[in-house]
């Protein structure tokens, strides 16, 4: 759909610091997988399991390490890390167009907002008082920016994003549609049987180079800010509660929920649908596998898991019943051990007679 | 609220291929449960557990199988499958009104979009370049349609839906509010400690007769498309990652997450809050129970589960401790078995003396 | 950011029924945690674990119980329940401004809607036919209100909220951005291999003083209404299926899903990411811990849990294998017990010789 004039393979090689084996003048119009790539298309080989696909591929060119250069039928673009080089080259073929600076006439921008003439404000956007939107920033259609918020240089909000008041976003941040930043944290005090709302007086601070997935929610802090540090990547439908802090370069997959005041370290990875309870401290370099419940702090980096594996339903039902009796079962085993010890001791006594 | 002129019971019978036992001229104005239905209301009996409710019901008429015809006090509408007949009749009483073709003056439609004069574009809608919207389609208020997308005949987007560029939707599709189709898949390559974005160059393809729930997210593919086949039903808050494929007539309940490149077969059912990890292949006719983690491919149809059952918290805490020692417990049992075998062997030796 | 003229400590004391120990004329401009509070700031001490922080705090004043009054360096505001008093005082410092009555010129309000002149309708809002919006209500930017809906006195919808037709909201309700109320329940009947939609003819009813979190979804009922009673607090990204009923003052944390027709009692708490299957009855005063699966009714109040605890991944893998063999393990233990019983019986026989 986005016709691309194409790049000479040699130009792509220069871009990723690679070496061409084959025809450096061949032209690449798009990227594709090994299985689907054909003339004019560049693919990549980054996983030994797909060696057969590499051998069968009719791609115009393939990104490979030197070790597999000889396996490429067409042209090879030899690099140290083909997956990383591929990632870098995807950016040449992206569908996102350059921003078109200016404020769409249907947008409602407060007189007291400060919008860079080099920013783009889409149709139907609403911008509150005292908002600052910097050069190169782009606000997608029908998004709403609450008062006292900041959108840094080159940051992009897709369509239908909502920012509450006092949400500060750094530079080169990408926020996907449906994300809500700065909604009230879930805070109530109990008065007899009723809940009394604790107004959430803090804000949200998002560092540079963060990406926030579709329909992800990041609540404002109760008193201090909720804080997402530089380089954090959040997938879709993640829930980040009030006063959470997420350290630099941590990546969290879809549908994970993080409860209030928990601090997650740097360079962690959290797989999808995990739950992290409140007021915890998770060490730098921790890795959580899918659908795990983290209910205590982790001081030692490493991989952690909870849950049980998948089984046929009937078998699982029997095991689940046994799980409920597990403590009892363990006590019975202890008893057996004691009984047996008793027997063998008796035996020894007999021997001693 | 939507006053309905009503249908004669005989007309409803004709519609669902049923037979009236009682007064075929009685008039039905609305549908209701056995417990609440009264004069002018039609109910249904589809579950033996509710036999008492059937007997007590004062509904004007009840959909039943022949086997229970005699239990109906009022009029009976006898059909082979009362629940299915009920489903078909709900469509006569729906609150959704016929679409009102035309583009609302507050909508922002690109000059380069192709909108059928028989489509309805609601207030505040934004339609990008090269979009095609077919006859009978309806776009709800404040929805945003990215460029190069297609909305097929009679498809309906409710209010506040977001489509990114290059999302192609078939015919008679229903997309609920807050759904986001085509946001970037979660793809990054690692460069030393930083993440390098892999731009997501694929699109999304939605087959005919699909339903997509509120706040569900379906990411665009990395290179190829993410694909939801004909007749798939997705509930609310489901996350479908990049390059997932979901086969025809599969139904997935709320809050389930499916990680990248997984292929789910046809006629599967996945209960709510399940997690399915990436790059798996799930056979046609697989059924996953609620809150299960599917972390390997399933080649054999059937029902699968994971997790543990609910217990009183104190008891559960003891069992959870034992779960952490389960491998050790199993080894201890093995040892006991060996010790006992040894003892009984000795016994036999003794006998042999 | 919101400069506050400040309150004399004695005025705050009067408001929460407390007693000042120290300077009643000191002025409080904002609230802060013990660690960050300084001159002009009020903090609170509600958890014995933070006693050191209380002792070190340089807050202008601190909310404490009489028991800890002597530990406060600065001024003390002595109350029976410091956390509750803090909650009440947050409301004086909230960033939410008073509503500005009137309909924004960019809003699209049906001629057949009835909007109080004392209500605020934000930019880009769309209001359908026969909607009633009462005095003091506020509808945030780009929200959409379907026909036949009601927004009660002093209720507030934040930006980008969606209400389908026939959603009735009580008084003083707060609905956060991205929430979708009234989307179709997930109901289909099977016809051979295809799904036939059951149109969802019921509505949604929300009681007074309810709070609904960002991106939470509450489906309309199939025939009757889905019903959330007075004082219920729902966090972000919760899924409430059709015909669910949630009793007064129940609080549910983020990402929990409740399947169709389940009734949850009053004053329950459900921690985050829990799943509650359909057609259940949960007793008043039930508490569910994080990430639990509730798959049967609960008739006795108390705390309930499911799942396993977090462990290092390698250890967990071994235990998960054993879980699959748990029923077999239990049978082996039973066998051991029987064998041992046999041995000791034999022993007794021997003795009897």
CSV table of N, CA, C and O in Angstrom, one decimal, chain A residues 104 106-107 120-126 138-144 156-162 177-178, chain B residues 108 124-128 142-146 160-163, chain C residues 142 160:
chain,number,residue,atom,x,y,z
A,104,UNK,N,-5.6,21.1,13.6
A,104,UNK,CA,-6.8,20.9,12.8
A,104,UNK,C,-7.9,21.8,13.2
A,104,UNK,O,-8.1,22.0,14.4
A,106,UNK,N,-11.0,21.5,13.6
A,106,UNK,CA,-12.0,20.9,14.5
A,106,UNK,C,-11.4,20.7,15.9
A,106,UNK,O,-12.2,20.2,16.8
A,107,UNK,N,-10.1,20.9,16.1
A,107,UNK,CA,-9.6,20.6,17.5
A,107,UNK,C,-10.0,21.8,18.4
A,107,UNK,O,-10.2,22.9,17.9
A,120,UNK,N,1.7,18.6,15.5
A,120,UNK,CA,0.5,18.4,14.8
A,120,UNK,C,-0.6,18.0,15.8
A,120,UNK,O,-0.5,17.1,16.6
A,121,UNK,N,-1.7,18.7,15.7
A,121,UNK,CA,-2.9,18.4,16.5
A,121,UNK,C,-4.0,18.0,15.6
A,121,UNK,O,-4.5,18.7,14.8
A,122,UNK,N,-4.4,16.7,15.8
A,122,UNK,CA,-5.4,16.1,14.8
A,122,UNK,C,-6.8,16.6,15.0
A,122,UNK,O,-7.1,17.4,16.0
A,123,UNK,N,-7.7,16.1,14.2
A,123,UNK,CA,-9.1,16.5,14.3
A,123,UNK,C,-9.8,16.1,15.6
A,123,UNK,O,-9.5,15.0,16.1
A,124,UNK,N,-10.6,16.9,16.1
A,124,UNK,CA,-11.4,16.5,17.3
A,124,UNK,C,-10.6,16.5,18.6
A,124,UNK,O,-11.1,16.1,19.6
A,125,UNK,N,-9.3,16.8,18.5
A,125,UNK,CA,-8.5,16.8,19.7
A,125,UNK,C,-8.9,17.9,20.7
A,125,UNK,O,-9.3,19.0,20.2
A,126,UNK,N,-8.8,17.6,22.0
A,126,UNK,CA,-9.2,18.7,23.0
A,126,UNK,C,-7.9,18.8,23.9
A,126,UNK,O,-7.4,17.9,24.4
A,138,UNK,N,2.9,14.9,18.0
A,138,UNK,CA,1.7,14.7,17.2
A,138,UNK,C,0.6,14.1,18.1
A,138,UNK,O,0.8,13.1,18.8
A,139,UNK,N,-0.6,14.7,18.0
A,139,UNK,CA,-1.7,14.2,18.9
A,139,UNK,C,-2.8,13.7,17.9
A,139,UNK,O,-3.3,14.4,17.1
A,140,UNK,N,-3.1,12.4,18.1
A,140,UNK,CA,-4.0,11.7,17.2
A,140,UNK,C,-5.4,12.2,17.4
A,140,UNK,O,-5.8,12.7,18.4
A,141,UNK,N,-6.2,11.9,16.4
A,141,UNK,CA,-7.6,12.3,16.3
A,141,UNK,C,-8.4,12.0,17.6
A,141,UNK,O,-8.3,10.9,18.1
A,142,UNK,N,-9.2,12.9,18.1
A,142,UNK,CA,-10.1,12.7,19.2
A,142,UNK,C,-9.4,12.4,20.5
A,142,UNK,O,-10.1,11.9,21.5
A,143,UNK,N,-8.1,12.6,20.6
A,143,UNK,CA,-7.4,12.5,21.9
A,143,UNK,C,-7.8,13.7,22.8
A,143,UNK,O,-8.1,14.8,22.2
A,144,UNK,N,-7.6,13.5,24.1
A,144,UNK,CA,-7.9,14.6,25.0
A,144,UNK,C,-6.8,14.7,26.0
A,144,UNK,O,-6.3,13.7,26.6
A,156,UNK,N,4.4,11.0,20.3
A,156,UNK,CA,3.3,10.8,19.4
A,156,UNK,C,2.2,10.1,20.2
A,156,UNK,O,2.4,9.0,20.8
A,157,UNK,N,1.0,10.7,20.3
A,157,UNK,CA,-0.2,10.1,20.8
A,157,UNK,C,-1.0,9.7,19.6
A,157,UNK,O,-1.4,10.5,18.8
A,158,UNK,N,-1.4,8.4,19.6
A,158,UNK,CA,-2.3,7.9,18.5
A,158,UNK,C,-3.7,8.4,18.8
A,158,UNK,O,-3.9,9.2,19.8
A,159,UNK,N,-4.7,8.0,18.0
A,159,UNK,CA,-6.1,8.4,18.1
A,159,UNK,C,-6.7,8.0,19.5
A,159,UNK,O,-6.3,6.9,20.0
A,160,UNK,N,-7.6,8.8,20.0
A,160,UNK,CA,-8.4,8.3,21.1
A,160,UNK,C,-7.6,8.0,22.4
A,160,UNK,O,-7.9,7.1,23.2
A,161,UNK,N,-6.5,8.7,22.6
A,161,UNK,CA,-5.7,8.6,23.8
A,161,UNK,C,-6.3,9.7,24.8
A,161,UNK,O,-6.8,10.7,24.4
A,162,UNK,N,-6.3,9.3,26.1
A,162,UNK,CA,-6.8,10.3,27.1
A,162,UNK,C,-5.7,10.5,28.1
A,162,UNK,O,-5.1,9.6,28.8
A,177,UNK,N,-3.5,4.0,21.0
A,177,UNK,CA,-5.0,4.4,21.2
A,177,UNK,C,-5.6,3.7,22.4
A,177,UNK,O,-5.3,2.6,22.7
A,178,UNK,N,-6.5,4.4,23.0
A,178,UNK,CA,-7.3,3.9,24.1
A,178,UNK,C,-6.5,3.9,25.4
A,178,UNK,O,-7.1,3.6,26.5
B,108,UNK,N,-15.1,14.2,10.1
B,108,UNK,CA,-14.0,14.7,9.3
B,108,UNK,C,-13.6,13.5,8.4
B,108,UNK,O,-12.9,12.6,8.8
B,124,UNK,N,-18.5,13.4,14.8
B,124,UNK,CA,-17.1,13.4,15.4
B,124,UNK,C,-16.2,12.3,14.8
B,124,UNK,O,-15.1,12.2,15.2
B,125,UNK,N,-16.8,11.5,13.9
B,125,UNK,CA,-15.9,10.5,13.3
B,125,UNK,C,-14.8,11.1,12.4
B,125,UNK,O,-15.0,12.1,11.8
B,126,UNK,N,-13.7,10.4,12.4
B,126,UNK,CA,-12.6,10.8,11.5
B,126,UNK,C,-12.2,9.7,10.6
B,126,UNK,O,-11.9,8.6,11.1
B,127,UNK,N,-12.2,9.9,9.3
B,127,UNK,CA,-11.9,8.9,8.3
B,127,UNK,C,-10.7,9.3,7.5
B,127,UNK,O,-10.7,10.4,6.9
B,128,UNK,N,-9.7,8.5,7.5
B,128,UNK,CA,-8.4,8.8,6.8
B,128,UNK,C,-8.4,8.6,5.3
B,128,UNK,O,-9.5,8.2,4.7
B,142,UNK,N,-17.5,9.6,17.2
B,142,UNK,CA,-16.1,9.8,17.7
B,142,UNK,C,-15.2,8.6,17.4
B,142,UNK,O,-14.1,8.5,17.9
B,143,UNK,N,-15.6,7.7,16.5
B,143,UNK,CA,-14.6,6.6,16.1
B,143,UNK,C,-13.6,7.2,15.1
B,143,UNK,O,-13.9,8.2,14.4
B,144,UNK,N,-12.5,6.5,15.0
B,144,UNK,CA,-11.4,7.0,14.1
B,144,UNK,C,-11.0,5.9,13.2
B,144,UNK,O,-10.7,4.8,13.7
B,145,UNK,N,-11.0,6.1,11.9
B,145,UNK,CA,-10.6,5.1,10.9
B,145,UNK,C,-9.3,5.5,10.2
B,145,UNK,O,-9.3,6.5,9.5
B,146,UNK,N,-8.2,4.7,10.4
B,146,UNK,CA,-7.0,5.1,9.8
B,146,UNK,C,-7.0,4.8,8.3
B,146,UNK,O,-7.8,4.1,7.8
B,160,UNK,N,-16.6,5.4,19.5
B,160,UNK,CA,-15.2,5.4,20.1
B,160,UNK,C,-14.4,4.2,19.8
B,160,UNK,O,-13.6,3.7,20.6
B,161,UNK,N,-14.6,3.7,18.6
B,161,UNK,CA,-13.7,2.6,18.1
B,161,UNK,C,-12.5,3.2,17.4
B,161,UNK,O,-12.6,4.3,16.8
B,162,UNK,N,-11.3,2.6,17.5
B,162,UNK,CA,-10.2,3.1,16.8
B,162,UNK,C,-9.6,2.0,15.8
B,162,UNK,O,-9.3,0.9,16.2
B,163,UNK,N,-9.5,2.4,14.5
B,163,UNK,CA,-8.8,1.6,13.6
B,163,UNK,C,-7.6,2.3,13.1
B,163,UNK,O,-7.6,3.4,12.7
C,142,UNK,N,-15.4,14.5,24.4
C,142,UNK,CA,-15.4,13.3,23.4
C,142,UNK,C,-16.1,12.1,24.0
C,142,UNK,O,-16.0,11.0,23.4
C,160,UNK,N,-13.8,10.7,27.0
C,160,UNK,CA,-13.7,9.5,26.3
C,160,UNK,C,-14.4,8.3,26.9
C,160,UNK,O,-14.0,7.1,26.8
